[in-house]
Every structure is written in C-alpha cells, then in structure tokens.
C-alpha cells in the first residue's frame, strides 16, 4: 500500500476532468445553438460553414439589389406610360387637324398650341424622371461604350435635288383664235412627301388674249395668266408669235412657289438654261422626292410645249447623316511577322456593339485558337491598308456577326463626306454617348451575375417629333405617321423594360431558393442538434457525478494504511 501517490484518485480525477470538459462543451453548444463554436470543434466544417455564410450574405444582398432594380425599372416604365399617353393624344390632334373642315389660322393654330405643350411636357419628363438621383430617360442610360479601338464619325446629310428639262419657246401661237381664250398649258409635278404619300401639283398658264395671236407694238393684247393673275405676254422675236422660254419659266416658278403645300416641301430655283431645280427642304432620304413631270397642252394652242418640257428628271441622291468608320485606318495584324506576340495581335482587336473583330493576315491555327472564340477573324490577302474591296469584305462580316446593315459605296461621295473605304451603318446607330446601369444580381463578380439596364433617350428630338407640326392639313397628315413611329419606339423600350422586370422577378425567386437551400446546408454543418446534444449532456452530467463519487471513494483508500500503523 502507498500513500505518496493515490493512483486510483488520479485516475478518477482525470476522468472527472474529461467529463467536466465534455459537459462544458455540451453546455456551450446548447447555450449558443452552434455545434461548431471554434476551429477546434471541427476545422473542416468551420471552413465550409464560413464560405457558405459569405455566400448566403451575398445572396441576401443580391436579393435587395434585385428589388431595387425592379423598382428602378418600374419607375422608368411608369414615366414612359405618361409619355405614350401624350403621344396617343398627339395622334388624335394630328388626325383631327388632317380633316379638311378646319381653318389654319384659328382651329389648327389652337391644335398646334396643345401639341407644343405636349412636346414640352415630354421633354420635361425625360429630364426629370429619376431613381435615387439617377436620370432614367435623358439618354444617359442609352447603352454607350459600344465602340472600342475605332474612330467613328458621321456622313453629311445631303438634300435631294431634282433638275427638270429646260423651258422652251412655245411656237405657233400666231394661229390663236377667240376659241382658244380660257384654254391652258398645264405643267404638273408628281412628287412624294416625307411620309411617302404621292401628290401632284399643277401650274396652269391660261390664254387671255384677244384671239388674234398677233403681237402689238406695246405687247399688251395677247398674253397668258397664271393662278395669281400674273401676265406673260407673247413675244414676236424670232419666227412668229410665241411665249418665250423665259416667260414660260417664270410662270412655272411663280405657280409652284404659290402652292403652299409644294413650297413647304421644296425650294424652287433656277438652273442653267431655264431649267427648274427642286431641292427638298428636309435633309436625307426622308425628304420629299420628285417622281416626274408632265406637260399637257391643247393642240389648238401650240405644238412642241410638252415635248420640250417633259424630259427625264435628273436626280441628285439624298444622303442621311449616318455613322461610319474608315476601313483603311484599321491596322491589319500580321500573324507571320517575326517575333509577333499574342498581346501584339490582341492590341489590334476592335469592338462593335459587344462583338470583337480582328482584321489579320497570315494567322496560324494556334494563334487563332489563342485569340479565343469570342473574336471574329477577318482574313485579308494583303497586310497593307485595307482598300475598297477589303472594306466590303469587312463590312459583310460585321453585318453577319452583329446583324447591323452596312454599306460600302466603293467611290468617294464628296457632298456626303464619304470615302471609298468608308463602312457606313445605313440603319442601325451605335450609342456613342451614355452608359448602361449595371445591377449586381448574384453573389460573385462573374459577368453572368451582372445585368445591364439600358433605356433609350425619350426626348422629343430622339423620338423624331421635336419639329412636329399640325398647323396645316398636309403637315398634320404627315405627322400621324411620325407620331406612330414615336409610339412604336416608346413601346419597344417599354417592352424591353417589362421583359427586364420579369427576368428580375425570376432572379429574385431563384436567389431566394438558393439562399434557403444553402442556409439549410450550413445549418446542418454548424447548428446544434439539441436532441442529440441533450443525450450527450445527460450522459456527461451523470459521468461527472459518478467521477466525483469515485474520486471521494479513491481518496478514502489510503486511510487503510492507518490500520497497519496501529
């Protein structure tokens, strides 16, 4: 028997400490609700749990972002609802003004006043609509940054001009009789207005002389008049009595200028040799166009008038202001150059509307693979500056990939500021100004967890109605189609925002489900299973009490030595 070391007490004490420690952990887990309170509890489980917690926090914040995004989209779309209502009212006003029962100076003037007020309000909404200080409809969110590594400029808008055949002397007028008084020489211009509606304008020169065809010394007895009462006297110079070409020319010009509808669409000027030149007042392809001219005559009046005046109209093409870039300024990457690196090749990539292009020559398969699938390679035969033929090849690839319509004229058009190597975007327009608003809709920085919201400019100028007029019947007729085009534009933007809102609502549902499932997984790893922990607590509590009792008993054992010492 030994009294220096009580091994049984030491053993009981060790078990007591172990049980106390286990009981302490049971109490900690039950009181905190977590079965992992420190790395020592489960190092791997703690690492997984913390990553899940970060993901859950990101997903919950992304849900808030999505809700804010939905609110922003709804704000913009709601503002456009009022814009569309005003456009519908403008259609009503334009249709009303297009009716022939209204007077220009009174009725249509009042209609125009309301149209002007509606246009002003549309501009005010475009300027003022905002979400948290972010302007929504002023064009600042129109998309922008669609062009990289290219110099984009614009063609010059050119008005269409139409040159007619020269006015000629009208002979055989010396044979006029009193039966010819009141008969006319008619000059008719057939034309299309900016809406494409075909119209005709006729200038009539009416014989009002004494019926002899003779030219008196004072030249006051035989003449023609136009609709405004202007007189054009017969001329005896040359052979026989005639209406001189200069008089015919003056009569036609005066008659065309007097027609308010025609003069609202064309400027009429003198060309060389008594030719008529009609210039559309509106720039570009949307301007009015002369289809042809026709001349009718009464054969008892004169001969040769129709034949001389009804020649073909010489047209000078109208050009719109369109975006373009010079293909000859593109650097052709040489894949076969000595020591060329991948970075040097990539430096020549240009971007249009989110699509990447590289004009190159001599690229190897390895180089093409290294450039990536998102780069469209346009291979040229020569490494020199692209010429007009190369520009057509580049334009065809751009159209194929982006869907934008392009054209290469192949020859310089000086008036329109177009070079032979220019690639012109004939319909689509790149947004060079403004930017998009990026919503963070996920818990990572990956591109697929970001959504760009783009809203086009809603100002009247952007909608094409800034100069809208219903002040005349003809202008009102043209305005109807213009307003309907603006309505279609607004509807398209609203449709895009509606689709975006629906997508965000699905995104929100997805984020909610992901958060729930990941939270469940994290809970399984980290949360205390109270039932299981209570069983362990009960067990360890009993063991602690047992250890205490056994420690007391073990402490009594050395006292048996006293029996030997008696």
Coordinates of C-alpha atoms in Angstrom, one line a residue:
X1 CA 0.0 0.0 0.0
X2 CA 1.3 3.5 -0.9
X3 CA 0.4 6.9 0.4
X4 CA 2.7 9.1 -1.7
X5 CA 0.7 8.6 -4.9
X6 CA -3.0 7.8 -5.0
X7 CA -3.2 6.3 -8.5
X8 CA -6.9 5.5 -8.1
X9 CA -7.7 9.1 -7.2
X10 CA -5.6 10.4 -10.0
X11 CA -7.5 8.1 -12.5
X12 CA -10.8 9.2 -11.1
X13 CA -9.7 12.9 -11.2
X14 CA -8.6 12.6 -14.8
X15 CA -11.9 11.1 -15.8
X16 CA -13.7 13.8 -13.8
X17 CA -11.8 16.5 -15.7
X18 CA -12.6 14.8 -19.1
X19 CA -16.2 14.5 -18.2
X20 CA -16.3 18.1 -16.9
X21 CA -14.8 19.3 -20.2
X22 CA -17.2 17.3 -22.3
X23 CA -20.1 18.6 -20.1
X24 CA -18.8 22.2 -20.6
X25 CA -18.8 21.7 -24.4
X26 CA -22.4 20.3 -24.2
X27 CA -23.5 23.3 -22.3
X28 CA -21.7 25.7 -24.7
X29 CA -23.3 24.0 -27.7
X30 CA -26.8 24.0 -26.1
X31 CA -26.5 27.6 -24.9
X32 CA -25.0 29.0 -28.3
X33 CA -27.1 26.9 -30.6
X34 CA -24.0 26.0 -32.6
X35 CA -22.1 22.7 -32.5
X36 CA -19.0 24.5 -34.1
X37 CA -18.0 27.4 -31.9
X38 CA -14.3 27.3 -32.6
X39 CA -12.0 25.8 -35.2
X40 CA -11.1 23.1 -32.7
X41 CA -14.6 21.8 -32.7
X42 CA -14.4 20.9 -36.5
X43 CA -11.8 22.7 -38.6
X44 CA -13.0 21.5 -42.0
X45 CA -16.6 22.1 -41.0
X46 CA -15.8 25.6 -39.9
X47 CA -14.1 26.4 -43.2
X48 CA -17.1 25.1 -45.2
X49 CA -19.6 26.9 -43.0
X50 CA -17.8 30.3 -43.2
X51 CA -17.7 30.1 -47.0
X52 CA -21.4 29.2 -47.0
X53 CA -22.1 32.1 -44.6
X54 CA -20.4 34.5 -47.0
X55 CA -22.4 33.1 -49.9
X56 CA -25.6 33.4 -48.0
X57 CA -24.8 37.1 -47.1
X58 CA -24.1 37.8 -50.8
X59 CA -27.3 36.1 -52.0
X60 CA -29.4 38.0 -49.4
X61 CA -27.8 41.3 -50.5
X62 CA -28.3 40.4 -54.2
X63 CA -32.0 39.9 -53.4
X64 CA -32.1 43.5 -52.1
X65 CA -30.2 44.7 -55.2
X66 CA -32.8 42.9 -57.4
X67 CA -35.7 44.5 -55.6
X68 CA -34.0 47.9 -56.1
X69 CA -33.5 47.1 -59.7
X70 CA -37.2 46.2 -60.1
X71 CA -38.2 49.5 -58.5
X72 CA -35.9 51.4 -60.9
X73 CA -37.3 49.6 -64.0
X74 CA -40.9 50.2 -62.8
X75 CA -40.1 53.9 -62.2
X76 CA -38.7 54.3 -65.8
X77 CA -41.5 52.3 -67.4
X78 CA -44.2 54.2 -65.4
X79 CA -42.8 57.5 -66.7
X80 CA -42.9 56.3 -70.2
X81 CA -46.6 55.3 -69.8
X82 CA -47.4 59.0 -69.5
X83 CA -45.2 59.8 -72.5
X84 CA -47.1 57.2 -74.5
X85 CA -50.5 58.7 -73.4
X86 CA -49.4 62.1 -74.6
X87 CA -48.3 60.6 -77.9
X88 CA -51.7 59.0 -78.3
X89 CA -53.3 62.4 -77.7
X90 CA -51.0 63.9 -80.3
X91 CA -52.2 61.3 -82.8
X92 CA -55.7 62.3 -82.0
X93 CA -54.8 66.0 -82.6
X94 CA -52.9 65.3 -85.8
X95 CA -55.8 63.2 -87.2
X96 CA -58.2 65.9 -86.2
X97 CA -56.1 68.6 -87.9
X98 CA -55.8 66.4 -91.1
X99 CA -59.5 66.8 -91.7
X100 CA -60.4 69.4 -94.3
X101 CA -63.1 71.1 -92.1
X102 CA -60.6 73.1 -90.0
X103 CA -59.2 76.6 -90.6
X104 CA -55.4 77.0 -90.4
X105 CA -55.2 80.3 -88.6
X106 CA -57.8 79.6 -85.9
X107 CA -58.6 75.9 -85.5
X108 CA -55.2 74.3 -86.4
X109 CA -53.4 77.1 -84.6
X110 CA -55.1 76.0 -81.4
X111 CA -54.4 72.3 -82.1
X112 CA -50.7 73.2 -82.6
X113 CA -50.6 75.0 -79.3
X114 CA -51.6 71.8 -77.5
X115 CA -49.1 69.7 -79.5
X116 CA -46.4 72.2 -78.5
X117 CA -47.3 71.9 -74.8
X118 CA -47.3 68.1 -75.0
X119 CA -43.9 68.1 -76.6
X120 CA -42.6 70.4 -73.8
X121 CA -44.0 68.0 -71.2
X122 CA -42.4 65.0 -72.8
X123 CA -39.1 66.8 -72.7
X124 CA -39.7 67.7 -69.0
X125 CA -40.4 64.1 -68.1
X126 CA -37.3 62.9 -70.0
X127 CA -35.2 65.4 -68.0
X128 CA -36.8 64.8 -64.6
X129 CA -37.6 61.1 -64.3
X130 CA -35.0 59.6 -61.9
X131 CA -34.5 56.9 -59.3
X132 CA -32.3 57.9 -56.3
X133 CA -30.9 60.7 -58.4
X134 CA -30.1 58.6 -61.4
X135 CA -31.6 60.1 -64.6
X136 CA -33.6 57.4 -66.4
X137 CA -35.0 58.8 -69.7
X138 CA -32.5 61.5 -70.6
X139 CA -30.3 59.2 -72.7
X140 CA -27.6 58.8 -70.1
X141 CA -28.5 55.1 -69.8
X142 CA -28.8 54.6 -73.5
X143 CA -26.0 52.0 -73.6
X144 CA -22.9 53.7 -74.8
X145 CA -19.4 52.3 -74.8
X146 CA -20.3 50.1 -77.8
X147 CA -17.2 51.0 -79.8
X148 CA -13.6 50.3 -78.9
X149 CA -10.4 50.9 -80.9
X150 CA -12.3 52.5 -83.8
X151 CA -12.8 56.2 -84.8
X152 CA -16.5 56.6 -85.6
X153 CA -17.7 59.7 -87.4
X154 CA -20.7 60.6 -89.5
X155 CA -21.7 61.2 -93.1
X156 CA -23.0 64.6 -94.0
X157 CA -26.7 64.8 -94.7
X158 CA -27.5 65.9 -98.2
X159 CA -30.8 67.2 -99.6
X160 CA -32.2 65.5 -102.7
X161 CA -32.2 67.8 -105.8
X162 CA -34.3 67.3 -108.9
X163 CA -33.5 69.1 -112.2
X164 CA -36.1 69.2 -114.9
X165 CA -35.7 69.7 -118.7
X166 CA -35.3 73.3 -119.8
X167 CA -38.3 75.5 -120.5
X168 CA -38.6 76.2 -124.3
X169 CA -40.2 78.7 -126.5
X170 CA -43.8 77.8 -127.4
X171 CA -44.3 78.4 -131.1
X172 CA -47.4 78.5 -133.4
X173 CA -49.2 81.0 -131.1
X174 CA -49.8 83.3 -134.0
X175 CA -52.7 81.0 -135.0
X176 CA -54.6 81.6 -131.9
X177 CA -58.3 82.3 -132.2
X178 CA -61.0 83.5 -129.9
X179 CA -62.0 79.9 -129.3
X180 CA -58.6 79.4 -127.5
X181 CA -59.3 82.1 -124.9
X182 CA -59.5 80.3 -121.5
X183 CA -57.6 77.3 -122.6
X184 CA -54.4 76.3 -120.7
X185 CA -50.9 75.0 -120.9
X186 CA -50.5 72.7 -117.8
X187 CA -47.2 71.8 -116.1
X188 CA -47.7 69.0 -113.5
X189 CA -45.1 67.9 -110.9
X190 CA -45.7 64.5 -109.3
X191 CA -43.9 64.1 -106.0
X192 CA -43.9 62.2 -102.7
X193 CA -43.9 63.9 -99.3
X194 CA -41.8 62.8 -96.3
X195 CA -44.4 60.2 -95.4
X196 CA -44.2 58.6 -98.9
X197 CA -47.6 59.9 -99.9
X198 CA -47.7 60.7 -103.7
X199 CA -49.2 64.0 -104.6
X200 CA -49.3 66.3 -107.7
X201 CA -49.0 70.0 -108.2
X202 CA -50.2 71.6 -111.4
X203 CA -49.3 75.1 -112.8
X204 CA -51.7 76.3 -115.4
X205 CA -51.0 79.1 -117.8
X206 CA -54.3 80.3 -119.3
X207 CA -54.6 82.2 -122.6
X208 CA -56.4 85.5 -122.1
X209 CA -55.6 87.5 -125.3
X210 CA -57.8 88.9 -128.0
X211 CA -57.7 85.7 -130.0
X212 CA -55.6 87.0 -132.9
X213 CA -52.2 85.8 -131.8
X214 CA -50.8 89.0 -133.1
X215 CA -48.1 90.8 -131.1
X216 CA -48.8 94.5 -131.0
X217 CA -46.1 97.1 -130.6
X218 CA -47.0 97.7 -127.0
X219 CA -47.3 93.9 -126.5
X220 CA -50.5 94.1 -124.3
X221 CA -53.1 92.3 -126.4
X222 CA -52.0 88.6 -126.3
X223 CA -50.9 87.0 -123.1
X224 CA -51.2 84.1 -120.7
X225 CA -52.0 84.4 -116.9
X226 CA -51.3 82.1 -114.0
X227 CA -53.5 81.4 -111.0
X228 CA -52.2 84.5 -109.3
X229 CA -53.1 86.8 -112.1
X230 CA -49.6 87.4 -113.3
X231 CA -49.4 88.2 -117.1
X232 CA -46.9 86.6 -119.5
X233 CA -47.0 88.4 -122.9
X234 CA -46.4 86.8 -126.3
X235 CA -43.1 87.7 -127.9
X236 CA -42.5 88.4 -131.6
X237 CA -38.8 87.9 -131.6
X238 CA -37.5 85.1 -133.9
X239 CA -40.1 83.4 -136.1
X240 CA -43.7 84.0 -135.4
X241 CA -45.5 84.8 -132.2
X242 CA -44.5 82.7 -129.2
X243 CA -44.4 82.6 -125.4
X244 CA -40.7 83.0 -124.8
X245 CA -38.9 80.3 -122.7
X246 CA -38.0 82.9 -120.0
X247 CA -41.7 83.7 -119.7
X248 CA -42.7 80.0 -119.5
X249 CA -40.0 79.5 -116.9
X250 CA -41.2 82.5 -114.8
X251 CA -44.8 81.3 -115.0
X252 CA -44.0 77.8 -113.8
X253 CA -41.7 79.0 -110.9
X254 CA -44.3 81.5 -109.7
X255 CA -47.1 79.0 -109.8
X256 CA -45.1 76.3 -107.9
X257 CA -44.0 78.8 -105.2
X258 CA -47.5 80.0 -104.8
X259 CA -48.6 76.5 -103.9
X260 CA -48.2 76.3 -100.1
X261 CA -48.1 72.6 -99.9
X262 CA -45.4 72.3 -102.6
X263 CA -43.3 75.2 -101.4
X264 CA -43.4 73.7 -97.8
X265 CA -41.6 70.6 -99.2
X266 CA -39.3 72.1 -101.9
X267 CA -37.2 75.1 -102.6
X268 CA -37.6 76.1 -106.3
X269 CA -34.7 77.7 -108.0
X270 CA -33.4 78.5 -111.5
X271 CA -31.0 76.1 -113.1
X272 CA -28.8 76.8 -116.1
X273 CA -30.7 77.3 -119.4
X274 CA -34.1 77.8 -117.9
X275 CA -34.1 74.5 -116.1
X276 CA -36.0 74.1 -112.9
X277 CA -34.2 72.8 -109.8
X278 CA -36.3 71.4 -106.9
X279 CA -34.5 70.9 -103.6
X280 CA -36.1 69.0 -100.8
X281 CA -36.3 71.2 -97.7
X282 CA -35.7 68.2 -95.4
X283 CA -32.3 66.6 -95.4
X284 CA -31.7 62.9 -96.2
X285 CA -33.8 60.1 -97.6
X286 CA -36.9 61.2 -95.6
X287 CA -37.1 64.4 -97.6
X288 CA -39.7 64.9 -100.3
X289 CA -38.9 63.5 -103.7
X290 CA -39.9 64.5 -107.3
X291 CA -41.3 61.5 -109.1
X292 CA -41.7 63.1 -112.5
X293 CA -43.1 66.0 -114.5
X294 CA -45.8 66.0 -117.1
X295 CA -47.0 68.7 -119.6
X296 CA -50.3 68.8 -121.2
X297 CA -51.4 71.2 -124.0
X298 CA -54.4 71.9 -126.2
X299 CA -53.2 71.3 -129.7
X300 CA -55.1 74.2 -131.0
X301 CA -52.9 76.4 -128.8
X302 CA -49.4 75.3 -129.5
X303 CA -47.1 72.4 -130.5
X304 CA -43.9 71.3 -129.0
X305 CA -44.5 72.5 -125.5
X306 CA -45.0 69.0 -124.0
X307 CA -42.1 67.5 -125.9
X308 CA -39.7 70.2 -124.8
X309 CA -40.7 70.3 -121.1
X310 CA -41.4 66.7 -120.2
X311 CA -37.9 65.3 -120.3
X312 CA -36.5 63.0 -117.6
X313 CA -35.8 64.5 -114.2
X314 CA -32.1 64.4 -113.2
X315 CA -31.9 63.3 -109.6
X316 CA -29.1 64.0 -107.2
X317 CA -29.2 61.4 -104.4
X318 CA -30.1 62.4 -100.9
X319 CA -27.9 61.2 -98.1
X320 CA -28.8 60.8 -94.4
X321 CA -26.4 61.6 -91.6
X322 CA -25.2 58.1 -90.8
X323 CA -22.4 56.7 -88.7
X324 CA -19.4 55.4 -90.4
X325 CA -15.7 54.5 -90.0
X326 CA -12.8 54.3 -92.4
X327 CA -11.7 50.7 -93.0
X328 CA -8.4 51.9 -94.4
X329 CA -7.5 53.1 -90.9
X330 CA -7.8 49.6 -89.4
X331 CA -4.4 48.0 -88.6
X332 CA -4.1 44.6 -90.3
X333 CA -2.4 42.3 -87.8
X334 CA 0.4 40.2 -89.4
X335 CA 0.5 36.8 -87.8
X336 CA 3.5 35.8 -89.8
X337 CA 5.6 38.7 -88.7
X338 CA 8.9 37.7 -86.9
X339 CA 8.5 37.7 -83.1
X340 CA 4.9 38.8 -83.1
X341 CA 3.3 38.1 -79.7
X342 CA -0.3 37.3 -78.8
X343 CA -0.5 40.6 -76.9
X344 CA 0.5 42.5 -80.1
X345 CA -2.2 40.7 -82.1
X346 CA -4.8 41.4 -79.4
X347 CA -3.9 45.1 -79.4
X348 CA -5.4 45.4 -82.9
X349 CA -8.8 43.9 -81.9
X350 CA -11.7 46.4 -82.3
X351 CA -15.1 46.1 -80.8
X352 CA -18.6 47.0 -82.2
X353 CA -21.7 46.6 -80.1
X354 CA -20.1 44.0 -77.9
X355 CA -18.6 42.0 -80.7
X356 CA -14.8 41.7 -81.1
X357 CA -13.1 41.7 -84.6
X358 CA -9.6 41.3 -85.8
X359 CA -8.5 42.1 -89.3
X360 CA -5.4 40.0 -90.0
X361 CA -3.3 38.1 -92.4
X362 CA -1.1 35.0 -92.0
X363 CA -2.5 33.8 -88.7
X364 CA -1.7 30.2 -87.7
X365 CA -4.3 27.9 -86.2
X366 CA -2.5 28.1 -82.9
X367 CA -2.8 31.9 -83.0
X368 CA -6.4 31.8 -83.9
X369 CA -7.1 29.4 -81.0
X370 CA -5.2 31.6 -78.6
X371 CA -7.2 34.7 -79.6
X372 CA -10.4 33.0 -78.3
X373 CA -13.7 32.0 -79.7
X374 CA -15.2 35.5 -79.0
X375 CA -13.0 37.2 -81.6
X376 CA -14.2 37.1 -85.2
X377 CA -11.1 36.9 -87.5
X378 CA -11.4 38.7 -90.9
X379 CA -8.6 37.3 -93.0
X380 CA -7.3 39.6 -95.8
X381 CA -4.9 38.5 -98.6
X382 CA -2.6 41.5 -98.1
X383 CA -1.2 43.1 -95.0
X384 CA -1.4 46.6 -96.4
X385 CA -4.0 49.2 -95.5
X386 CA -7.5 47.8 -96.5
X387 CA -8.8 49.1 -99.8
X388 CA -12.4 49.5 -101.0
X389 CA -12.7 45.8 -101.9
X390 CA -11.3 44.9 -98.4
X391 CA -13.8 47.3 -96.9
X392 CA -16.7 45.4 -98.5
X393 CA -15.4 42.1 -97.0
X394 CA -15.0 43.7 -93.6
X395 CA -18.5 45.2 -93.8
X396 CA -20.0 41.9 -94.8
X397 CA -18.5 40.2 -91.7
X398 CA -19.7 43.0 -89.4
X399 CA -23.2 42.7 -90.8
X400 CA -23.1 38.9 -90.4
X401 CA -22.0 38.9 -86.8
X402 CA -23.8 42.0 -85.4
X403 CA -26.9 42.0 -87.6
X404 CA -26.4 45.7 -88.4
X405 CA -26.9 46.8 -92.0
X406 CA -23.7 48.3 -93.6
X407 CA -22.8 49.7 -97.0
X408 CA -19.6 50.5 -98.8
X409 CA -20.1 52.9 -101.7
X410 CA -16.8 52.0 -103.3
X411 CA -16.3 55.5 -104.6
X412 CA -16.0 58.8 -102.8
X413 CA -19.2 60.9 -102.4
X414 CA -17.8 64.3 -101.7
X415 CA -21.0 66.0 -100.7
X416 CA -21.8 63.4 -98.1
X417 CA -18.3 63.2 -96.8
X418 CA -18.0 59.5 -97.7
X419 CA -14.7 58.0 -98.8
X420 CA -14.3 54.9 -101.0
X421 CA -13.2 52.8 -98.0
X422 CA -15.8 54.0 -95.5
X423 CA -18.1 51.4 -93.9
X424 CA -21.5 53.2 -93.4
X425 CA -24.1 51.9 -91.0
X426 CA -27.2 52.6 -93.1
X427 CA -29.9 51.9 -90.4
X428 CA -28.6 50.9 -87.0
X429 CA -26.9 53.5 -84.8
X430 CA -24.3 52.8 -82.2
X431 CA -24.7 54.5 -78.9
X432 CA -21.6 56.5 -78.5
X433 CA -22.9 58.6 -75.6
X434 CA -24.3 57.4 -72.3
X435 CA -23.7 54.2 -70.4
X436 CA -25.7 51.4 -69.1
X437 CA -26.7 50.8 -65.4
X438 CA -25.2 47.5 -64.1
X439 CA -27.2 45.6 -61.5
X440 CA -25.3 43.2 -59.2
X441 CA -27.8 40.2 -59.2
X442 CA -25.6 37.5 -57.8
X443 CA -23.0 36.8 -55.0
X444 CA -19.9 36.8 -57.3
X445 CA -18.3 39.2 -59.6
X446 CA -18.8 37.0 -62.7
X447 CA -20.3 38.6 -65.7
X448 CA -23.4 36.3 -65.6
X449 CA -24.2 37.8 -62.1
X450 CA -24.5 41.3 -63.6
X451 CA -27.3 42.7 -65.6
X452 CA -27.0 45.8 -67.8
X453 CA -30.2 48.0 -67.9
X454 CA -30.4 50.3 -70.9
X455 CA -33.1 52.9 -71.5
X456 CA -33.1 55.0 -74.7
X457 CA -33.4 58.8 -74.8
X458 CA -37.1 59.8 -74.6
X459 CA -36.6 63.5 -75.5
X460 CA -38.8 64.7 -78.5
X461 CA -35.7 65.1 -80.6
X462 CA -34.7 61.5 -80.0
X463 CA -38.3 60.4 -80.8
X464 CA -38.3 62.5 -84.0
X465 CA -41.2 64.7 -83.0
X466 CA -39.4 67.9 -81.9
X467 CA -40.4 69.8 -85.1
X468 CA -43.8 68.2 -85.3
X469 CA -46.5 70.4 -86.8
X470 CA -50.2 70.1 -87.3
X471 CA -50.6 73.7 -88.5
X472 CA -51.6 72.7 -92.0
X473 CA -53.6 69.8 -93.3
X474 CA -50.7 68.4 -95.2
X475 CA -48.3 68.7 -92.2
X476 CA -50.9 67.0 -90.0
X477 CA -51.3 64.1 -92.4
X478 CA -47.5 63.6 -92.3
X479 CA -47.5 64.0 -88.6
X480 CA -49.7 61.0 -88.0
X481 CA -47.1 58.5 -89.2
X482 CA -44.3 60.4 -87.4
X483 CA -46.1 60.2 -84.1
X484 CA -46.9 56.5 -84.6
X485 CA -43.3 55.8 -85.2
X486 CA -42.5 57.5 -81.9
X487 CA -45.2 55.4 -80.2
X488 CA -43.5 52.3 -81.6
X489 CA -40.2 53.4 -80.3
X490 CA -41.6 54.1 -76.8
X491 CA -43.5 50.7 -76.9
X492 CA -40.3 48.9 -77.8
X493 CA -38.4 50.5 -74.9
X494 CA -41.2 49.7 -72.5
X495 CA -41.3 46.2 -73.8
X496 CA -37.6 45.8 -73.1
X497 CA -38.1 47.1 -69.6
X498 CA -41.0 44.9 -69.0
X499 CA -39.0 41.9 -70.0
X500 CA -36.2 43.0 -67.7
X501 CA -38.6 43.3 -64.8
X502 CA -40.0 39.8 -65.4
X503 CA -36.4 38.5 -65.6
X504 CA -35.5 40.2 -62.3
X505 CA -38.6 38.7 -60.6
X506 CA -37.4 35.3 -61.7
X507 CA -33.9 36.1 -60.5
X508 CA -35.3 37.1 -57.1
X509 CA -37.1 33.8 -56.8
X510 CA -34.0 31.9 -57.7
X511 CA -31.9 33.8 -55.2
X512 CA -34.5 33.1 -52.5
X513 CA -34.4 29.4 -53.2
X514 CA -30.6 29.3 -53.3
X515 CA -30.4 31.2 -50.0
X516 CA -32.8 28.8 -48.4
X517 CA -31.0 25.7 -49.6
X518 CA -27.5 26.9 -48.7
X519 CA -28.7 28.1 -45.3
X520 CA -30.1 24.6 -44.8
X521 CA -26.8 23.0 -45.7
X522 CA -24.9 25.5 -43.5
X523 CA -27.3 24.7 -40.6
X524 CA -26.6 21.0 -41.0
X525 CA -22.9 21.6 -40.6
X526 CA -22.9 24.2 -37.9
X527 CA -26.1 24.3 -35.9
X528 CA -26.6 22.2 -32.7
X529 CA -28.8 19.2 -32.9
X530 CA -30.4 19.8 -29.5
X531 CA -31.9 16.3 -29.0
X532 CA -28.6 14.7 -29.7
X533 CA -26.7 17.2 -27.6
X534 CA -29.1 16.7 -24.7
X535 CA -28.4 13.0 -24.7
X536 CA -24.7 13.7 -24.5
X537 CA -25.3 16.3 -21.9
X538 CA -27.2 13.9 -19.7
X539 CA -24.6 11.2 -20.1
X540 CA -21.7 13.5 -19.3
X541 CA -23.6 15.0 -16.4
X542 CA -24.0 11.5 -14.9
X543 CA -20.4 10.7 -15.6
X544 CA -19.3 13.9 -13.8
X545 CA -21.3 13.0 -10.7
X546 CA -20.0 9.4 -10.9
X547 CA -16.5 10.6 -11.2
X548 CA -17.0 12.9 -8.2
X549 CA -18.3 10.0 -6.2
X550 CA -15.5 7.7 -7.2
X551 CA -12.9 10.4 -6.5
X552 CA -14.3 10.6 -3.0
X553 CA -14.0 6.9 -2.6
X554 CA -10.5 6.8 -4.0
X555 CA -9.5 9.5 -1.5
X556 CA -10.7 7.1 1.3
X557 CA -8.5 4.2 0.2
X558 CA -5.1 5.5 1.6
X559 CA -6.6 5.7 5.0
X560 CA -6.4 1.9 5.2
X561 CA -2.7 2.4 5.9
X562 CA -3.6 3.6 9.4
X563 CA -4.8 0.1 10.3
X564 CA -1.3 -1.1 9.7
X565 CA 0.3 1.6 11.8
X566 CA -1.8 0.8 14.9

